[in-house]
Amino acid sequence: MGARGRTPDSGIETANPFNGAGRETPKISLSGTGIIRGKGTEASTGNRKTSGRVGELKEVGLPARWAVFPAPGRGFPAKTVRPLPAMDAQDEGLPVLKGRLKERMGATVFVQPLDLVKNRMQLSGEGAKTREYKTSFHALTSILRAEGLRGIYTGLSAGLLRQATYTTTRLGIYTVLFERLTGADGTPPGFLLKALIGMTAGATGAFVGTPAEVALIRMTADGRLPADQRRGYKNVFNALIRIAREEGVPTLWRGCIPTMARAVVVNAAQLASYSQSKQFLLDSGYFSDNILCHFCASMISGLVTTAASMPVDIVKTRIQNMRMIDGKPEYKNGLDVLVKVVRYEGFFSLWKGFTPYYARLGPHTVLTFIFLEQMNKAYKRLFLSG
């Protein structure tokens, strides 16, 4: 058996009979789709068998996280290459990111009516205690009766642009930070660090997506105004151009602070509430660590996240929709919004639109955590079991 050494660029110690000077570099064979990750190495395979020296394989096919393990035995250093499941639903390569973007934009078509109802309810009764809509169903039927089926899809172009900007930025930033903070041996970041990465990515994505968010709020709010007060944006691009021309470019980022704060609150609340809810259910003795427990915990997490983020969300909605009155804005800042809502509309008005908001956020939370739990189980079964 040859001397022990390190495969060039990989940082993985192997048994190498060709370790002498000027001798051949060890080769490995790969099949399937994945990436070999090692110190200074990033090589991947496509959907075919590929052979080559470590560090010299070219990246082709769909990226995914893989791990390389020295196989037991003597002689030439064989390596086993196995998929290392992503430890987070957002840890994806560019092709998967594109797939997730298409998925999110497709979902926007279905959740757009929920967004519109939520925004209308948050703006109803502004400055007074009289609510325009009694319930979410009342709001939906009123909009359908007054504006027709097309009316509930007002602002769809802005919703699609929001997903295109927010989702790509958030997933892109998350992927980059996750890769940077992954250990040289492929060890993923810890729970708290991943939470911080998620909040940072969410806040950054929210900042980039704020112009589309401003356009969305204004377009969905237009139908509730008298005809002579409507802004009448034709589509999201017309809205962005007119806002920049009529009110100045900085107006496109009006409400970016509460928008970013909402993203941070959502990420933090989801993670913390899910962990606590799951532990509570397990401690009750009525649940075991299975998909039913994960479903119930994530539903609770969705409720907690909705409750925690809605006051920030109504601040965002009011600020982004406000007009200038006698040269002065309706609200000075986010705190002024909260004070006026509580004073003139009542404390619980901070949670206007709770039902459509939860109907939108709840399923997302459930799918995210069930997917994450299944990936964690697969990881433990494949790599941590004896």
mmCIF file of C-alpha atoms in Angstrom:
data_model
loop_
_atom_site.group_PDB
_atom_site.id
_atom_site.type_symbol
_atom_site.label_atom_id
_atom_site.label_comp_id
_atom_site.label_asym_id
_atom_site.label_seq_id
_atom_site.Cartn_x
_atom_site.Cartn_y
_atom_site.Cartn_z
ATOM 1 C CA MET A 1 0.000 0.000 0.000
ATOM 2 C CA GLY A 2 1.346 3.418 -0.914
ATOM 3 C CA ALA A 3 1.996 6.319 1.379
ATOM 4 C CA ARG A 4 -0.886 8.332 2.712
ATOM 5 C CA GLY A 5 -1.302 11.753 1.181
ATOM 6 C CA ARG A 6 -3.788 14.385 0.097
ATOM 7 C CA THR A 7 -5.616 14.339 -3.196
ATOM 8 C CA PRO A 8 -4.650 17.587 -5.002
ATOM 9 C CA ASP A 9 -6.998 20.469 -4.208
ATOM 10 C CA SER A 10 -9.486 18.306 -2.335
ATOM 11 C CA GLY A 11 -8.047 18.431 1.163
ATOM 12 C CA ILE A 12 -9.246 14.834 1.696
ATOM 13 C CA GLU A 13 -6.709 12.381 2.993
ATOM 14 C CA THR A 14 -6.533 9.159 0.976
ATOM 15 C CA ALA A 15 -4.410 6.066 0.558
ATOM 16 C CA ASN A 16 -2.337 6.922 -2.520
ATOM 17 C CA PRO A 17 0.257 4.562 -4.035
ATOM 18 C CA PHE A 18 1.150 7.210 -6.631
ATOM 19 C CA ASN A 19 2.080 9.891 -4.130
ATOM 20 C CA GLY A 20 5.659 10.238 -5.241
ATOM 21 C CA ALA A 21 7.006 13.246 -7.091
ATOM 22 C CA GLY A 22 6.125 13.307 -10.765
ATOM 23 C CA ARG A 23 3.730 10.390 -10.456
ATOM 24 C CA GLU A 24 0.137 10.287 -11.663
ATOM 25 C CA THR A 25 -2.570 12.184 -9.794
ATOM 26 C CA PRO A 26 -5.362 9.988 -8.379
ATOM 27 C CA LYS A 27 -8.504 9.818 -10.474
ATOM 28 C CA ILE A 28 -12.098 9.286 -9.482
ATOM 29 C CA SER A 29 -15.216 8.253 -11.380
ATOM 30 C CA LEU A 30 -18.566 9.883 -10.812
ATOM 31 C CA SER A 31 -22.066 9.153 -11.949
ATOM 32 C CA GLY A 32 -25.335 10.963 -11.405
ATOM 33 C CA THR A 33 -25.757 14.657 -10.772
ATOM 34 C CA GLY A 34 -23.834 16.492 -8.108
ATOM 35 C CA ILE A 35 -20.833 18.431 -6.879
ATOM 36 C CA ILE A 36 -17.688 17.210 -5.176
ATOM 37 C CA ARG A 37 -16.909 19.612 -2.412
ATOM 38 C CA GLY A 38 -13.490 19.721 -0.843
ATOM 39 C CA LYS A 39 -10.964 22.313 0.170
ATOM 40 C CA GLY A 40 -10.491 24.470 -2.922
ATOM 41 C CA THR A 41 -12.454 22.045 -5.083
ATOM 42 C CA GLU A 42 -15.795 22.338 -6.813
ATOM 43 C CA ALA A 43 -16.374 19.802 -9.558
ATOM 44 C CA SER A 44 -19.630 18.309 -10.667
ATOM 45 C CA THR A 45 -21.108 15.745 -12.988
ATOM 46 C CA GLY A 46 -24.041 15.742 -15.329
ATOM 47 C CA ASN A 47 -26.462 12.922 -15.992
ATOM 48 C CA ARG A 48 -23.735 10.628 -17.268
ATOM 49 C CA LYS A 49 -20.646 8.883 -15.946
ATOM 50 C CA THR A 50 -17.607 11.147 -15.871
ATOM 51 C CA SER A 51 -13.982 10.462 -14.990
ATOM 52 C CA GLY A 52 -11.206 12.940 -14.291
ATOM 53 C CA ARG A 53 -8.689 14.228 -11.820
ATOM 54 C CA VAL A 54 -9.947 15.911 -8.685
ATOM 55 C CA GLY A 55 -10.082 19.656 -9.255
ATOM 56 C CA GLU A 56 -10.068 19.210 -13.040
ATOM 57 C CA LEU A 57 -13.648 18.079 -13.635
ATOM 58 C CA LYS A 58 -15.790 20.711 -15.297
ATOM 59 C CA GLU A 59 -19.091 21.850 -13.881
ATOM 60 C CA VAL A 60 -21.988 20.556 -15.965
ATOM 61 C CA GLY A 61 -25.565 19.569 -15.287
ATOM 62 C CA LEU A 62 -27.685 20.425 -12.280
ATOM 63 C CA PRO A 63 -25.695 21.571 -9.217
ATOM 64 C CA ALA A 64 -26.438 19.928 -5.871
ATOM 65 C CA ARG A 65 -24.545 19.425 -2.644
ATOM 66 C CA TRP A 66 -22.530 16.204 -2.553
ATOM 67 C CA ALA A 67 -20.000 14.709 -0.192
ATOM 68 C CA VAL A 68 -16.903 12.653 -1.025
ATOM 69 C CA PHE A 69 -15.815 9.911 1.377
ATOM 70 C CA PRO A 70 -12.638 7.791 1.179
ATOM 71 C CA ALA A 71 -13.805 4.222 0.599
ATOM 72 C CA PRO A 72 -12.265 1.525 2.820
ATOM 73 C CA GLY A 73 -9.751 -0.808 1.207
ATOM 74 C CA ARG A 74 -6.210 -1.067 0.000
ATOM 75 C CA GLY A 75 -4.357 0.058 -3.084
ATOM 76 C CA PHE A 76 -5.585 2.760 -5.438
ATOM 77 C CA PRO A 77 -7.691 5.364 -3.583
ATOM 78 C CA ALA A 78 -11.277 4.663 -4.496
ATOM 79 C CA LYS A 79 -13.844 7.215 -3.359
ATOM 80 C CA THR A 80 -17.561 6.907 -2.877
ATOM 81 C CA VAL A 81 -19.613 9.860 -3.966
ATOM 82 C CA ARG A 82 -23.019 10.207 -2.355
ATOM 83 C CA PRO A 83 -25.608 12.994 -2.386
ATOM 84 C CA LEU A 84 -25.613 15.186 0.714
ATOM 85 C CA PRO A 85 -29.208 16.444 1.061
ATOM 86 C CA ALA A 86 -29.565 20.173 1.468
ATOM 87 C CA MET A 87 -30.042 21.128 5.118
ATOM 88 C CA ASP A 88 -32.341 23.936 4.137
ATOM 89 C CA ALA A 89 -35.044 24.331 1.549
ATOM 90 C CA GLN A 90 -33.254 27.394 0.201
ATOM 91 C CA ASP A 91 -29.823 25.807 -0.377
ATOM 92 C CA GLU A 92 -29.984 25.474 -4.150
ATOM 93 C CA GLY A 93 -27.988 25.940 -7.300
ATOM 94 C CA LEU A 94 -28.876 28.313 -10.131
ATOM 95 C CA PRO A 95 -31.079 25.906 -12.149
ATOM 96 C CA VAL A 96 -33.065 24.955 -9.047
ATOM 97 C CA LEU A 97 -33.297 28.633 -8.091
ATOM 98 C CA LYS A 98 -34.867 29.272 -11.503
ATOM 99 C CA GLY A 99 -37.260 26.408 -10.866
ATOM 100 C CA ARG A 100 -38.236 27.812 -7.478
ATOM 101 C CA LEU A 101 -38.733 31.247 -9.068
ATOM 102 C CA LYS A 102 -41.119 29.785 -11.671
ATOM 103 C CA GLU A 103 -42.908 27.933 -8.880
ATOM 104 C CA ARG A 104 -43.279 31.101 -6.787
ATOM 105 C CA MET A 105 -44.447 33.175 -9.754
ATOM 106 C CA GLY A 106 -46.961 30.469 -10.646
ATOM 107 C CA ALA A 107 -48.202 30.472 -7.055
ATOM 108 C CA THR A 108 -48.572 34.271 -7.221
ATOM 109 C CA VAL A 109 -51.367 33.820 -9.751
ATOM 110 C CA PHE A 110 -53.335 31.872 -7.138
ATOM 111 C CA VAL A 111 -52.519 33.998 -4.069
ATOM 112 C CA GLN A 112 -52.947 37.395 -5.737
ATOM 113 C CA PRO A 113 -56.630 37.623 -4.664
ATOM 114 C CA LEU A 114 -55.529 36.949 -1.066
ATOM 115 C CA ASP A 115 -52.972 39.759 -1.293
ATOM 116 C CA LEU A 116 -55.584 42.132 -2.674
ATOM 117 C CA VAL A 117 -58.125 41.280 0.044
ATOM 118 C CA LYS A 118 -55.478 41.661 2.766
ATOM 119 C CA ASN A 119 -54.357 45.056 1.455
ATOM 120 C CA ARG A 120 -57.927 46.334 1.096
ATOM 121 C CA MET A 121 -58.768 45.262 4.653
ATOM 122 C CA GLN A 122 -55.628 46.910 6.042
ATOM 123 C CA LEU A 123 -56.543 50.166 4.329
ATOM 124 C CA SER A 124 -60.261 50.073 5.120
ATOM 125 C CA GLY A 125 -61.525 52.407 7.807
ATOM 126 C CA GLU A 126 -58.285 54.387 7.717
ATOM 127 C CA GLY A 127 -58.471 57.168 10.278
ATOM 128 C CA ALA A 128 -61.856 56.021 11.621
ATOM 129 C CA LYS A 129 -63.255 53.166 13.656
ATOM 130 C CA THR A 130 -65.808 52.203 10.984
ATOM 131 C CA ARG A 131 -64.581 49.250 8.976
ATOM 132 C CA GLU A 132 -65.348 49.031 5.286
ATOM 133 C CA TYR A 133 -65.352 45.223 5.371
ATOM 134 C CA LYS A 134 -66.681 43.027 8.168
ATOM 135 C CA THR A 135 -64.829 39.844 7.223
ATOM 136 C CA SER A 136 -62.447 38.557 4.555
ATOM 137 C CA PHE A 137 -65.344 36.845 2.784
ATOM 138 C CA HIS A 138 -67.313 40.084 2.846
ATOM 139 C CA ALA A 139 -64.334 41.888 1.351
ATOM 140 C CA LEU A 140 -63.925 39.292 -1.410
ATOM 141 C CA THR A 141 -67.608 39.273 -2.372
ATOM 142 C CA SER A 142 -67.766 43.087 -2.288
ATOM 143 C CA ILE A 143 -64.766 43.380 -4.611
ATOM 144 C CA LEU A 144 -66.166 40.758 -6.992
ATOM 145 C CA ARG A 145 -69.532 42.491 -7.077
ATOM 146 C CA ALA A 146 -68.085 45.970 -7.644
ATOM 147 C CA GLU A 147 -65.083 45.190 -9.860
ATOM 148 C CA GLY A 148 -65.694 41.753 -11.294
ATOM 149 C CA LEU A 149 -63.379 38.760 -11.540
ATOM 150 C CA ARG A 150 -60.703 40.865 -13.204
ATOM 151 C CA GLY A 151 -60.772 43.214 -10.223
ATOM 152 C CA ILE A 152 -59.400 40.622 -7.788
ATOM 153 C CA TYR A 153 -56.364 40.236 -10.033
ATOM 154 C CA THR A 154 -55.560 43.941 -10.064
ATOM 155 C CA GLY A 155 -51.823 44.349 -9.473
ATOM 156 C CA LEU A 156 -50.889 40.869 -10.710
ATOM 157 C CA SER A 157 -48.005 42.250 -12.791
ATOM 158 C CA ALA A 158 -46.616 43.938 -9.656
ATOM 159 C CA GLY A 159 -46.986 40.699 -7.691
ATOM 160 C CA LEU A 160 -45.033 38.819 -10.366
ATOM 161 C CA LEU A 161 -42.285 41.451 -10.420
ATOM 162 C CA ARG A 162 -42.084 41.324 -6.622
ATOM 163 C CA GLN A 163 -41.462 37.589 -6.768
ATOM 164 C CA ALA A 164 -38.934 38.001 -9.586
ATOM 165 C CA THR A 165 -36.914 40.558 -7.610
ATOM 166 C CA TYR A 166 -37.454 39.431 -4.008
ATOM 167 C CA THR A 167 -37.189 35.677 -4.581
ATOM 168 C CA THR A 168 -34.105 35.728 -6.809
ATOM 169 C CA THR A 169 -32.269 38.102 -4.466
ATOM 170 C CA ARG A 170 -33.249 36.233 -1.298
ATOM 171 C CA LEU A 171 -32.374 32.777 -2.602
ATOM 172 C CA GLY A 172 -29.232 34.070 -4.295
ATOM 173 C CA ILE A 173 -27.942 35.800 -1.154
ATOM 174 C CA TYR A 174 -28.873 32.796 0.988
ATOM 175 C CA THR A 175 -27.039 30.386 -1.319
ATOM 176 C CA VAL A 176 -23.895 32.532 -1.453
ATOM 177 C CA LEU A 177 -23.761 33.051 2.331
ATOM 178 C CA PHE A 178 -24.559 29.382 3.005
ATOM 179 C CA GLU A 179 -21.722 28.269 0.715
ATOM 180 C CA ARG A 180 -19.280 30.771 2.206
ATOM 181 C CA LEU A 181 -20.051 29.649 5.758
ATOM 182 C CA THR A 182 -20.036 25.919 5.021
ATOM 183 C CA GLY A 183 -16.952 24.231 6.462
ATOM 184 C CA ALA A 184 -14.120 22.972 4.246
ATOM 185 C CA ASP A 185 -15.225 19.423 5.053
ATOM 186 C CA GLY A 186 -18.787 20.153 3.903
ATOM 187 C CA THR A 187 -20.210 20.736 7.405
ATOM 188 C CA PRO A 188 -23.208 23.071 7.071
ATOM 189 C CA PRO A 189 -23.651 26.135 9.331
ATOM 190 C CA GLY A 190 -25.373 25.633 12.688
ATOM 191 C CA PHE A 191 -29.017 26.427 13.389
ATOM 192 C CA LEU A 192 -28.491 29.966 14.726
ATOM 193 C CA LEU A 193 -26.111 30.861 11.913
ATOM 194 C CA LYS A 194 -28.574 29.551 9.332
ATOM 195 C CA ALA A 195 -31.306 31.626 10.975
ATOM 196 C CA LEU A 196 -29.093 34.717 10.739
ATOM 197 C CA ILE A 197 -28.328 33.926 7.089
ATOM 198 C CA GLY A 198 -32.057 33.568 6.402
ATOM 199 C CA MET A 199 -32.897 36.892 8.050
ATOM 200 C CA THR A 200 -30.075 38.676 6.217
ATOM 201 C CA ALA A 201 -31.141 37.213 2.871
ATOM 202 C CA GLY A 202 -34.790 38.051 3.578
ATOM 203 C CA ALA A 203 -34.029 41.667 4.498
ATOM 204 C CA THR A 204 -31.810 42.140 1.431
ATOM 205 C CA GLY A 205 -34.436 40.627 -0.852
ATOM 206 C CA ALA A 206 -37.103 42.833 0.704
ATOM 207 C CA PHE A 207 -35.034 45.957 0.003
ATOM 208 C CA VAL A 208 -34.553 44.993 -3.644
ATOM 209 C CA GLY A 209 -38.240 44.123 -3.992
ATOM 210 C CA THR A 210 -39.591 47.298 -2.344
ATOM 211 C CA PRO A 211 -40.333 49.204 -5.626
ATOM 212 C CA ALA A 212 -42.493 46.313 -6.829
ATOM 213 C CA GLU A 213 -44.109 46.177 -3.366
ATOM 214 C CA VAL A 214 -44.981 49.897 -3.528
ATOM 215 C CA ALA A 215 -46.529 49.408 -6.971
ATOM 216 C CA LEU A 216 -48.467 46.355 -5.733
ATOM 217 C CA ILE A 217 -49.929 48.173 -2.716
ATOM 218 C CA ARG A 218 -51.039 51.146 -4.798
ATOM 219 C CA MET A 219 -52.487 49.066 -7.624
ATOM 220 C CA THR A 220 -54.483 46.819 -5.283
ATOM 221 C CA ALA A 221 -55.737 49.856 -3.335
ATOM 222 C CA ASP A 222 -56.903 51.807 -6.379
ATOM 223 C CA GLY A 223 -60.298 50.117 -6.726
ATOM 224 C CA ARG A 224 -61.507 51.296 -3.324
ATOM 225 C CA LEU A 225 -61.032 54.982 -4.209
ATOM 226 C CA PRO A 226 -63.476 57.304 -6.003
ATOM 227 C CA ALA A 227 -62.820 57.441 -9.758
ATOM 228 C CA ASP A 228 -61.321 60.946 -9.603
ATOM 229 C CA GLN A 229 -58.803 59.919 -6.922
ATOM 230 C CA ARG A 230 -57.496 56.737 -8.526
ATOM 231 C CA ARG A 231 -53.921 56.616 -9.717
ATOM 232 C CA GLY A 232 -54.854 54.468 -12.692
ATOM 233 C CA TYR A 233 -51.590 52.628 -13.223
ATOM 234 C CA LYS A 234 -51.799 50.444 -16.358
ATOM 235 C CA ASN A 235 -49.246 47.893 -15.193
ATOM 236 C CA VAL A 236 -46.272 47.611 -12.856
ATOM 237 C CA PHE A 237 -43.818 49.262 -15.242
ATOM 238 C CA ASN A 238 -46.175 52.166 -15.851
ATOM 239 C CA ALA A 239 -46.535 52.466 -12.072
ATOM 240 C CA LEU A 240 -42.771 52.503 -11.460
ATOM 241 C CA ILE A 241 -42.150 55.090 -14.199
ATOM 242 C CA ARG A 242 -44.943 57.374 -13.011
ATOM 243 C CA ILE A 243 -43.963 57.119 -9.352
ATOM 244 C CA ALA A 244 -40.357 58.026 -10.202
ATOM 245 C CA ARG A 245 -41.418 60.884 -12.477
ATOM 246 C CA GLU A 246 -44.237 62.337 -10.347
ATOM 247 C CA GLU A 247 -42.918 61.737 -6.819
ATOM 248 C CA GLY A 248 -39.197 61.121 -7.234
ATOM 249 C CA VAL A 249 -37.079 57.965 -7.345
ATOM 250 C CA PRO A 250 -36.744 57.714 -3.518
ATOM 251 C CA THR A 251 -40.525 57.156 -3.340
ATOM 252 C CA LEU A 252 -39.955 53.747 -4.961
ATOM 253 C CA TRP A 253 -38.280 52.711 -1.698
ATOM 254 C CA ARG A 254 -40.901 54.271 0.557
ATOM 255 C CA GLY A 255 -41.571 51.876 3.415
ATOM 256 C CA CYS A 256 -38.409 49.841 2.804
ATOM 257 C CA ILE A 257 -37.617 49.764 6.545
ATOM 258 C CA PRO A 258 -40.914 48.097 7.598
ATOM 259 C CA THR A 259 -40.692 45.873 4.503
ATOM 260 C CA MET A 260 -37.258 44.658 5.585
ATOM 261 C CA ALA A 261 -38.405 44.422 9.214
ATOM 262 C CA ARG A 262 -41.322 42.220 8.161
ATOM 263 C CA ALA A 263 -38.943 39.873 6.330
ATOM 264 C CA VAL A 264 -36.734 39.596 9.424
ATOM 265 C CA VAL A 265 -39.729 39.047 11.734
ATOM 266 C CA VAL A 266 -41.175 36.352 9.456
ATOM 267 C CA ASN A 267 -37.888 34.429 9.279
ATOM 268 C CA ALA A 268 -37.196 34.724 13.020
ATOM 269 C CA ALA A 269 -40.766 33.938 14.101
ATOM 270 C CA GLN A 270 -41.046 30.914 11.807
ATOM 271 C CA LEU A 271 -37.870 29.302 13.078
ATOM 272 C CA ALA A 272 -38.380 30.031 16.779
ATOM 273 C CA SER A 273 -42.093 29.184 16.920
ATOM 274 C CA TYR A 274 -41.693 25.966 14.940
ATOM 275 C CA SER A 275 -38.918 24.713 17.209
ATOM 276 C CA GLN A 276 -40.898 25.515 20.359
ATOM 277 C CA SER A 277 -44.182 24.132 18.991
ATOM 278 C CA LYS A 278 -42.564 20.877 17.957
ATOM 279 C CA GLN A 279 -40.939 20.453 21.365
ATOM 280 C CA PHE A 280 -44.250 21.193 23.118
ATOM 281 C CA LEU A 281 -46.104 18.588 21.029
ATOM 282 C CA LEU A 282 -43.429 15.959 21.640
ATOM 283 C CA ASP A 283 -43.420 16.669 25.399
ATOM 284 C CA SER A 284 -47.208 16.299 25.524
ATOM 285 C CA GLY A 285 -46.864 12.559 24.885
ATOM 286 C CA TYR A 286 -49.566 12.570 22.213
ATOM 287 C CA PHE A 287 -47.165 13.005 19.306
ATOM 288 C CA SER A 288 -44.083 11.234 18.046
ATOM 289 C CA ASP A 289 -41.472 12.753 15.739
ATOM 290 C CA ASN A 290 -43.338 12.124 12.483
ATOM 291 C CA ILE A 291 -44.970 14.047 9.670
ATOM 292 C CA LEU A 292 -48.176 14.639 11.683
ATOM 293 C CA CYS A 293 -46.171 16.345 14.419
ATOM 294 C CA HIS A 294 -44.296 18.412 11.828
ATOM 295 C CA PHE A 295 -47.578 19.423 10.169
ATOM 296 C CA CYS A 296 -49.190 20.520 13.440
ATOM 297 C CA ALA A 297 -46.070 22.365 14.602
ATOM 298 C CA SER A 298 -45.776 24.199 11.297
ATOM 299 C CA MET A 299 -49.453 25.184 11.367
ATOM 300 C CA ILE A 300 -48.906 26.659 14.840
ATOM 301 C CA SER A 301 -45.762 28.339 13.556
ATOM 302 C CA GLY A 302 -47.743 29.876 10.694
ATOM 303 C CA LEU A 303 -50.274 31.303 13.164
ATOM 304 C CA VAL A 304 -47.565 32.744 15.401
ATOM 305 C CA THR A 305 -45.669 34.173 12.430
ATOM 306 C CA THR A 306 -48.816 35.785 11.042
ATOM 307 C CA ALA A 307 -49.673 37.327 14.417
ATOM 308 C CA ALA A 308 -46.119 38.596 14.938
ATOM 309 C CA SER A 309 -45.647 40.101 11.486
ATOM 310 C CA MET A 310 -49.051 41.685 10.805
ATOM 311 C CA PRO A 311 -48.521 44.905 12.806
ATOM 312 C CA VAL A 312 -45.333 45.485 10.798
ATOM 313 C CA ASP A 313 -47.176 44.600 7.601
ATOM 314 C CA ILE A 314 -49.970 47.140 8.164
ATOM 315 C CA VAL A 315 -47.316 49.807 8.795
ATOM 316 C CA LYS A 316 -45.717 48.922 5.472
ATOM 317 C CA THR A 317 -49.052 48.973 3.641
ATOM 318 C CA ARG A 318 -50.158 52.341 5.052
ATOM 319 C CA ILE A 319 -46.818 54.058 4.406
ATOM 320 C CA GLN A 320 -46.506 52.776 0.848
ATOM 321 C CA ASN A 321 -50.063 53.848 -0.022
ATOM 322 C CA MET A 322 -50.067 57.240 1.717
ATOM 323 C CA ARG A 323 -50.474 60.529 -0.124
ATOM 324 C CA MET A 324 -49.042 63.969 0.504
ATOM 325 C CA ILE A 325 -51.584 66.303 2.154
ATOM 326 C CA ASP A 326 -50.757 70.034 1.878
ATOM 327 C CA GLY A 327 -47.174 69.060 1.124
ATOM 328 C CA LYS A 328 -46.935 66.809 4.175
ATOM 329 C CA PRO A 329 -47.107 63.005 4.312
ATOM 330 C CA GLU A 330 -50.053 61.365 6.059
ATOM 331 C CA TYR A 331 -47.688 59.528 8.409
ATOM 332 C CA LYS A 332 -44.346 60.678 9.784
ATOM 333 C CA ASN A 333 -42.935 57.182 10.301
ATOM 334 C CA GLY A 334 -43.842 53.638 11.243
ATOM 335 C CA LEU A 335 -44.431 54.483 14.895
ATOM 336 C CA ASP A 336 -46.868 57.226 13.863
ATOM 337 C CA VAL A 337 -48.822 54.637 11.856
ATOM 338 C CA LEU A 338 -49.074 52.308 14.852
ATOM 339 C CA VAL A 339 -50.173 55.106 17.180
ATOM 340 C CA LYS A 340 -52.851 56.406 14.797
ATOM 341 C CA VAL A 341 -54.203 52.935 13.985
ATOM 342 C CA VAL A 342 -54.567 52.076 17.683
ATOM 343 C CA ARG A 343 -56.006 55.517 18.576
ATOM 344 C CA TYR A 344 -58.560 55.865 15.782
ATOM 345 C CA GLU A 345 -59.302 52.278 14.744
ATOM 346 C CA GLY A 346 -58.661 50.201 17.842
ATOM 347 C CA PHE A 347 -55.830 47.950 19.000
ATOM 348 C CA PHE A 348 -56.996 44.867 17.125
ATOM 349 C CA SER A 349 -57.065 46.785 13.847
ATOM 350 C CA LEU A 350 -53.329 46.062 13.719
ATOM 351 C CA TRP A 351 -54.377 42.566 12.645
ATOM 352 C CA LYS A 352 -56.771 43.539 9.863
ATOM 353 C CA GLY A 353 -56.582 41.005 7.049
ATOM 354 C CA PHE A 354 -55.402 38.204 9.341
ATOM 355 C CA THR A 355 -57.337 35.448 7.546
ATOM 356 C CA PRO A 356 -56.084 36.067 3.974
ATOM 357 C CA TYR A 357 -52.573 36.688 5.296
ATOM 358 C CA TYR A 358 -52.566 33.368 7.153
ATOM 359 C CA ALA A 359 -54.144 31.597 4.176
ATOM 360 C CA ARG A 360 -51.147 32.782 2.171
ATOM 361 C CA LEU A 361 -48.397 32.258 4.760
ATOM 362 C CA GLY A 362 -49.694 29.089 6.454
ATOM 363 C CA PRO A 363 -49.268 26.623 3.553
ATOM 364 C CA HIS A 364 -45.827 28.056 2.786
ATOM 365 C CA THR A 365 -44.739 27.474 6.397
ATOM 366 C CA VAL A 366 -46.121 23.920 6.404
ATOM 367 C CA LEU A 367 -44.381 22.931 3.170
ATOM 368 C CA THR A 368 -41.102 24.565 4.218
ATOM 369 C CA PHE A 369 -40.782 22.733 7.521
ATOM 370 C CA ILE A 370 -42.089 19.364 6.335
ATOM 371 C CA PHE A 371 -39.559 19.477 3.504
ATOM 372 C CA LEU A 372 -36.803 20.483 5.914
ATOM 373 C CA GLU A 373 -37.635 17.698 8.366
ATOM 374 C CA GLN A 374 -37.609 15.077 5.620
ATOM 375 C CA MET A 375 -34.232 16.328 4.395
ATOM 376 C CA ASN A 376 -32.846 16.187 7.936
ATOM 377 C CA LYS A 377 -34.085 12.621 8.347
ATOM 378 C CA ALA A 378 -32.534 11.603 5.038
ATOM 379 C CA TYR A 379 -29.243 13.197 6.059
ATOM 380 C CA LYS A 380 -29.168 11.352 9.393
ATOM 381 C CA ARG A 381 -30.159 8.053 7.781
ATOM 382 C CA LEU A 382 -27.559 8.257 4.991
ATOM 383 C CA PHE A 383 -24.609 9.831 6.752
ATOM 384 C CA LEU A 384 -24.929 9.667 10.536
ATOM 385 C CA SER A 385 -26.255 6.149 10.992
ATOM 386 C CA GLY A 386 -23.663 3.441 11.566
#
